[in-house]
């Protein structure tokens, strides 16, 4: 066959599509993983100040208030959403996955600081003033790492500030009232008072064994999405081959059945029906394999049911896209469900540590909606407020959209007489 300009464009087209897809993949995947902390915005951390204060030298002092005010000023507001809250609100926020951790100043903090100052020159037992950093392991391992780096910088600065005030106060107390020589602090006392606060890191709620360090929810989400996405592709291809719309080829074996006289609507309904039958089977297989491998699943029936819903919602929408766009629908599905879905899922890098564009994608991308529901079932006692209600609602909305666009497009094609039939050879020329 002679290569003409028209033929050349035909052969270059696949390469151009691959190049564009590769550029999109590189931009999305590398863009969210290269420097997450640079991309941080609205990263939620709690601050709980329970300090009751103490009377020091006849004056009411509250060191916890000073530290809290200092942290509000020091922690960058353009990157971190520092939420001052009480203890009950902290527990609710942790259980709902609304924050990645919290800094807690206890009620006896000022008293312990005062006692430590006195213990620099007076013998006796003493306890270190303590600030607790509570992590939320269920929110993700990488989110915990970022949270700890932020809180470490904040508590280090607070420690030095409290130490400077404490040293000054103790030295003032040691100044003689007469011509007697001043009492000097020992080197060990000076060192202890310079950084008097002990920072204790504790998990708010430990993840169970078999949770993959908080990654099991993400990978289970990926399995559900792939079941719907790839399942739709397989069903679409095999049904079309059986109906004679595309050839069937396995190695050297090739067959092309005669086209079946069936409308586009009925074809789509057939594919949807197969998907609905297969979805519970696949969800049960996932659950069985996960159980055999020792994955922690406390609410297996709920995970099974949500798995069925997620597979059906993704698969129905993917089949509708294929019915609308034909072969090009495979590329559309790949971009919507995989290329844009993985970086905006929030399962590895938290949404608040990704570029703003990916955070926007997470508001509607299917993978993120499925992830927060699966995470709620596995880690947050299936609380509706921890993401389960949102995930179920978005899955139902996605299913409704898939049903509407699929039926609307195929009915329109059928009424316009746009039947699926082979093009005569004369027409190709």
JSON list of C-alpha atoms in Angstrom, two decimals, residues 96-225:
[
{"chain": "A", "resi": 96, "resn": "UNK", "atom": "CA", "xyz": [-14.51, 10.70, 61.83]},
{"chain": "A", "resi": 97, "resn": "UNK", "atom": "CA", "xyz": [-11.10, 11.04, 60.17]},
{"chain": "A", "resi": 98, "resn": "UNK", "atom": "CA", "xyz": [-11.46, 14.83, 60.01]},
{"chain": "A", "resi": 99, "resn": "UNK", "atom": "CA", "xyz": [-7.96, 15.55, 61.38]},
{"chain": "A", "resi": 100, "resn": "UNK", "atom": "CA", "xyz": [-4.61, 13.84, 61.03]},
{"chain": "A", "resi": 101, "resn": "UNK", "atom": "CA", "xyz": [-3.56, 14.36, 64.64]},
{"chain": "A", "resi": 102, "resn": "UNK", "atom": "CA", "xyz": [-3.56, 16.82, 67.51]},
{"chain": "A", "resi": 103, "resn": "UNK", "atom": "CA", "xyz": [-1.39, 18.60, 70.07]},
{"chain": "A", "resi": 104, "resn": "UNK", "atom": "CA", "xyz": [-2.79, 18.25, 73.60]},
{"chain": "A", "resi": 105, "resn": "UNK", "atom": "CA", "xyz": [-1.65, 20.42, 76.52]},
{"chain": "A", "resi": 106, "resn": "UNK", "atom": "CA", "xyz": [-2.76, 18.81, 79.83]},
{"chain": "A", "resi": 107, "resn": "UNK", "atom": "CA", "xyz": [-4.59, 20.52, 82.67]},
{"chain": "A", "resi": 108, "resn": "UNK", "atom": "CA", "xyz": [-1.60, 20.47, 85.07]},
{"chain": "A", "resi": 109, "resn": "UNK", "atom": "CA", "xyz": [0.94, 21.80, 82.59]},
{"chain": "A", "resi": 110, "resn": "UNK", "atom": "CA", "xyz": [1.63, 25.15, 84.30]},
{"chain": "A", "resi": 111, "resn": "UNK", "atom": "CA", "xyz": [1.82, 23.48, 87.71]},
{"chain": "A", "resi": 112, "resn": "UNK", "atom": "CA", "xyz": [4.42, 21.03, 86.47]},
{"chain": "A", "resi": 113, "resn": "UNK", "atom": "CA", "xyz": [6.45, 23.84, 84.92]},
{"chain": "A", "resi": 114, "resn": "UNK", "atom": "CA", "xyz": [6.38, 25.72, 88.24]},
{"chain": "A", "resi": 115, "resn": "UNK", "atom": "CA", "xyz": [7.38, 22.64, 90.23]},
{"chain": "A", "resi": 116, "resn": "UNK", "atom": "CA", "xyz": [10.21, 21.92, 87.80]},
{"chain": "A", "resi": 117, "resn": "UNK", "atom": "CA", "xyz": [11.49, 25.46, 88.25]},
{"chain": "A", "resi": 118, "resn": "UNK", "atom": "CA", "xyz": [11.48, 25.10, 92.03]},
{"chain": "A", "resi": 119, "resn": "UNK", "atom": "CA", "xyz": [13.15, 21.69, 91.77]},
{"chain": "A", "resi": 120, "resn": "UNK", "atom": "CA", "xyz": [16.14, 23.37, 90.12]},
{"chain": "A", "resi": 121, "resn": "UNK", "atom": "CA", "xyz": [17.24, 24.61, 93.52]},
{"chain": "A", "resi": 122, "resn": "UNK", "atom": "CA", "xyz": [15.11, 22.58, 95.98]},
{"chain": "A", "resi": 123, "resn": "UNK", "atom": "CA", "xyz": [15.55, 18.83, 96.40]},
{"chain": "A", "resi": 124, "resn": "UNK", "atom": "CA", "xyz": [12.60, 16.54, 95.82]},
{"chain": "A", "resi": 125, "resn": "UNK", "atom": "CA", "xyz": [10.83, 14.37, 93.29]},
{"chain": "A", "resi": 126, "resn": "UNK", "atom": "CA", "xyz": [9.52, 16.04, 90.13]},
{"chain": "A", "resi": 127, "resn": "UNK", "atom": "CA", "xyz": [7.66, 15.11, 86.95]},
{"chain": "A", "resi": 128, "resn": "UNK", "atom": "CA", "xyz": [8.41, 16.62, 83.57]},
{"chain": "A", "resi": 129, "resn": "UNK", "atom": "CA", "xyz": [5.79, 18.92, 82.03]},
{"chain": "A", "resi": 130, "resn": "UNK", "atom": "CA", "xyz": [4.26, 16.91, 79.17]},
{"chain": "A", "resi": 131, "resn": "UNK", "atom": "CA", "xyz": [2.72, 17.84, 75.83]},
{"chain": "A", "resi": 132, "resn": "UNK", "atom": "CA", "xyz": [1.03, 14.96, 74.05]},
{"chain": "A", "resi": 133, "resn": "UNK", "atom": "CA", "xyz": [0.98, 14.61, 70.28]},
{"chain": "A", "resi": 134, "resn": "UNK", "atom": "CA", "xyz": [-1.84, 12.28, 69.29]},
{"chain": "A", "resi": 135, "resn": "UNK", "atom": "CA", "xyz": [-1.63, 10.69, 65.85]},
{"chain": "A", "resi": 136, "resn": "UNK", "atom": "CA", "xyz": [-4.45, 9.23, 63.79]},
{"chain": "A", "resi": 137, "resn": "UNK", "atom": "CA", "xyz": [-2.98, 6.07, 62.18]},
{"chain": "A", "resi": 138, "resn": "UNK", "atom": "CA", "xyz": [-6.22, 5.32, 60.34]},
{"chain": "A", "resi": 139, "resn": "UNK", "atom": "CA", "xyz": [-5.76, 8.53, 58.31]},
{"chain": "A", "resi": 140, "resn": "UNK", "atom": "CA", "xyz": [-2.64, 7.06, 56.68]},
{"chain": "A", "resi": 141, "resn": "UNK", "atom": "CA", "xyz": [1.03, 6.50, 57.42]},
{"chain": "A", "resi": 142, "resn": "UNK", "atom": "CA", "xyz": [2.29, 9.34, 55.24]},
{"chain": "A", "resi": 143, "resn": "UNK", "atom": "CA", "xyz": [-0.24, 11.78, 56.71]},
{"chain": "A", "resi": 144, "resn": "UNK", "atom": "CA", "xyz": [1.06, 10.84, 60.16]},
{"chain": "A", "resi": 145, "resn": "UNK", "atom": "CA", "xyz": [4.65, 11.52, 59.07]},
{"chain": "A", "resi": 146, "resn": "UNK", "atom": "CA", "xyz": [3.75, 14.98, 57.80]},
{"chain": "A", "resi": 147, "resn": "UNK", "atom": "CA", "xyz": [1.77, 15.71, 60.94]},
{"chain": "A", "resi": 148, "resn": "UNK", "atom": "CA", "xyz": [4.67, 14.68, 63.18]},
{"chain": "A", "resi": 149, "resn": "UNK", "atom": "CA", "xyz": [7.12, 16.91, 61.29]},
{"chain": "A", "resi": 150, "resn": "UNK", "atom": "CA", "xyz": [4.80, 19.89, 61.72]},
{"chain": "A", "resi": 151, "resn": "UNK", "atom": "CA", "xyz": [4.14, 19.25, 65.40]},
{"chain": "A", "resi": 152, "resn": "UNK", "atom": "CA", "xyz": [7.82, 18.55, 66.13]},
{"chain": "A", "resi": 153, "resn": "UNK", "atom": "CA", "xyz": [8.80, 21.96, 64.80]},
{"chain": "A", "resi": 154, "resn": "UNK", "atom": "CA", "xyz": [6.00, 23.63, 66.77]},
{"chain": "A", "resi": 155, "resn": "UNK", "atom": "CA", "xyz": [6.71, 21.83, 70.06]},
{"chain": "A", "resi": 156, "resn": "UNK", "atom": "CA", "xyz": [10.47, 22.40, 69.76]},
{"chain": "A", "resi": 157, "resn": "UNK", "atom": "CA", "xyz": [9.91, 26.12, 69.44]},
{"chain": "A", "resi": 158, "resn": "UNK", "atom": "CA", "xyz": [7.45, 26.06, 72.37]},
{"chain": "A", "resi": 159, "resn": "UNK", "atom": "CA", "xyz": [9.91, 24.07, 74.45]},
{"chain": "A", "resi": 160, "resn": "UNK", "atom": "CA", "xyz": [12.68, 26.61, 73.93]},
{"chain": "A", "resi": 161, "resn": "UNK", "atom": "CA", "xyz": [10.34, 29.53, 74.69]},
{"chain": "A", "resi": 162, "resn": "UNK", "atom": "CA", "xyz": [9.09, 27.96, 77.93]},
{"chain": "A", "resi": 163, "resn": "UNK", "atom": "CA", "xyz": [12.67, 27.07, 78.88]},
{"chain": "A", "resi": 164, "resn": "UNK", "atom": "CA", "xyz": [13.88, 30.64, 78.40]},
{"chain": "A", "resi": 165, "resn": "UNK", "atom": "CA", "xyz": [11.07, 32.01, 80.61]},
{"chain": "A", "resi": 166, "resn": "UNK", "atom": "CA", "xyz": [11.66, 29.34, 83.27]},
{"chain": "A", "resi": 167, "resn": "UNK", "atom": "CA", "xyz": [15.40, 29.97, 83.40]},
{"chain": "A", "resi": 168, "resn": "UNK", "atom": "CA", "xyz": [14.85, 33.70, 83.74]},
{"chain": "A", "resi": 169, "resn": "UNK", "atom": "CA", "xyz": [12.30, 33.20, 86.52]},
{"chain": "A", "resi": 170, "resn": "UNK", "atom": "CA", "xyz": [14.53, 30.79, 88.49]},
{"chain": "A", "resi": 171, "resn": "UNK", "atom": "CA", "xyz": [17.59, 33.02, 88.15]},
{"chain": "A", "resi": 172, "resn": "UNK", "atom": "CA", "xyz": [15.56, 36.01, 89.36]},
{"chain": "A", "resi": 173, "resn": "UNK", "atom": "CA", "xyz": [14.46, 33.98, 92.39]},
{"chain": "A", "resi": 174, "resn": "UNK", "atom": "CA", "xyz": [18.08, 33.12, 93.14]},
{"chain": "A", "resi": 175, "resn": "UNK", "atom": "CA", "xyz": [19.21, 36.74, 93.23]},
{"chain": "A", "resi": 176, "resn": "UNK", "atom": "CA", "xyz": [20.27, 37.61, 96.80]},
{"chain": "A", "resi": 177, "resn": "UNK", "atom": "CA", "xyz": [18.47, 40.34, 98.71]},
{"chain": "A", "resi": 178, "resn": "UNK", "atom": "CA", "xyz": [21.71, 41.41, 100.44]},
{"chain": "A", "resi": 179, "resn": "UNK", "atom": "CA", "xyz": [25.39, 41.50, 99.59]},
{"chain": "A", "resi": 180, "resn": "UNK", "atom": "CA", "xyz": [25.60, 37.70, 99.84]},
{"chain": "A", "resi": 181, "resn": "UNK", "atom": "CA", "xyz": [26.95, 35.95, 96.75]},
{"chain": "A", "resi": 182, "resn": "UNK", "atom": "CA", "xyz": [24.32, 34.80, 94.23]},
{"chain": "A", "resi": 183, "resn": "UNK", "atom": "CA", "xyz": [23.42, 31.13, 94.07]},
{"chain": "A", "resi": 184, "resn": "UNK", "atom": "CA", "xyz": [24.40, 29.60, 90.76]},
{"chain": "A", "resi": 185, "resn": "UNK", "atom": "CA", "xyz": [22.43, 26.90, 88.98]},
{"chain": "A", "resi": 186, "resn": "UNK", "atom": "CA", "xyz": [24.31, 23.71, 88.27]},
{"chain": "A", "resi": 187, "resn": "UNK", "atom": "CA", "xyz": [25.01, 22.82, 84.66]},
{"chain": "A", "resi": 188, "resn": "UNK", "atom": "CA", "xyz": [22.61, 19.90, 84.81]},
{"chain": "A", "resi": 189, "resn": "UNK", "atom": "CA", "xyz": [19.83, 22.09, 86.22]},
{"chain": "A", "resi": 190, "resn": "UNK", "atom": "CA", "xyz": [20.43, 24.74, 83.57]},
{"chain": "A", "resi": 191, "resn": "UNK", "atom": "CA", "xyz": [20.32, 22.11, 80.84]},
{"chain": "A", "resi": 192, "resn": "UNK", "atom": "CA", "xyz": [17.09, 20.62, 82.19]},
{"chain": "A", "resi": 193, "resn": "UNK", "atom": "CA", "xyz": [15.38, 23.99, 82.56]},
{"chain": "A", "resi": 194, "resn": "UNK", "atom": "CA", "xyz": [16.42, 25.14, 79.08]},
{"chain": "A", "resi": 195, "resn": "UNK", "atom": "CA", "xyz": [14.16, 22.51, 77.46]},
{"chain": "A", "resi": 196, "resn": "UNK", "atom": "CA", "xyz": [11.74, 21.52, 80.20]},
{"chain": "A", "resi": 197, "resn": "UNK", "atom": "CA", "xyz": [8.88, 20.03, 78.17]},
{"chain": "A", "resi": 198, "resn": "UNK", "atom": "CA", "xyz": [8.65, 16.33, 77.39]},
{"chain": "A", "resi": 199, "resn": "UNK", "atom": "CA", "xyz": [6.79, 15.61, 74.15]},
{"chain": "A", "resi": 200, "resn": "UNK", "atom": "CA", "xyz": [5.03, 12.24, 74.09]},
{"chain": "A", "resi": 201, "resn": "UNK", "atom": "CA", "xyz": [3.73, 10.81, 70.80]},
{"chain": "A", "resi": 202, "resn": "UNK", "atom": "CA", "xyz": [0.82, 8.38, 71.15]},
{"chain": "A", "resi": 203, "resn": "UNK", "atom": "CA", "xyz": [-1.66, 7.00, 68.61]},
{"chain": "A", "resi": 204, "resn": "UNK", "atom": "CA", "xyz": [-5.25, 8.02, 69.27]},
{"chain": "A", "resi": 205, "resn": "UNK", "atom": "CA", "xyz": [-6.34, 4.57, 68.20]},
{"chain": "A", "resi": 206, "resn": "UNK", "atom": "CA", "xyz": [-4.01, 1.76, 67.15]},
{"chain": "A", "resi": 207, "resn": "UNK", "atom": "CA", "xyz": [-4.71, 0.04, 63.87]},
{"chain": "A", "resi": 208, "resn": "UNK", "atom": "CA", "xyz": [-5.28, -3.71, 64.19]},
{"chain": "A", "resi": 209, "resn": "UNK", "atom": "CA", "xyz": [-2.87, -6.28, 62.80]},
{"chain": "A", "resi": 210, "resn": "UNK", "atom": "CA", "xyz": [-3.58, -6.96, 59.16]},
{"chain": "A", "resi": 211, "resn": "UNK", "atom": "CA", "xyz": [-4.33, -3.34, 58.27]},
{"chain": "A", "resi": 212, "resn": "UNK", "atom": "CA", "xyz": [-1.15, -2.91, 56.24]},
{"chain": "A", "resi": 213, "resn": "UNK", "atom": "CA", "xyz": [-0.11, 0.15, 58.21]},
{"chain": "A", "resi": 214, "resn": "UNK", "atom": "CA", "xyz": [-3.23, 1.94, 57.04]},
{"chain": "A", "resi": 215, "resn": "UNK", "atom": "CA", "xyz": [-2.86, 0.96, 53.37]},
{"chain": "A", "resi": 216, "resn": "UNK", "atom": "CA", "xyz": [-5.31, -1.95, 53.25]},
{"chain": "A", "resi": 217, "resn": "UNK", "atom": "CA", "xyz": [-8.23, 0.43, 52.64]},
{"chain": "A", "resi": 218, "resn": "UNK", "atom": "CA", "xyz": [-6.51, 2.02, 49.65]},
{"chain": "A", "resi": 219, "resn": "UNK", "atom": "CA", "xyz": [-5.58, -1.25, 47.98]},
{"chain": "A", "resi": 220, "resn": "UNK", "atom": "CA", "xyz": [-9.02, -2.74, 48.60]},
{"chain": "A", "resi": 221, "resn": "UNK", "atom": "CA", "xyz": [-10.44, 0.39, 46.99]},
{"chain": "A", "resi": 222, "resn": "UNK", "atom": "CA", "xyz": [-8.16, -0.13, 44.01]},
{"chain": "A", "resi": 223, "resn": "UNK", "atom": "CA", "xyz": [-9.40, -3.69, 43.68]},
{"chain": "A", "resi": 224, "resn": "UNK", "atom": "CA", "xyz": [-13.05, -2.59, 43.68]},
{"chain": "A", "resi": 225, "resn": "UNK", "atom": "CA", "xyz": [-12.45, 0.11, 41.10]}
]
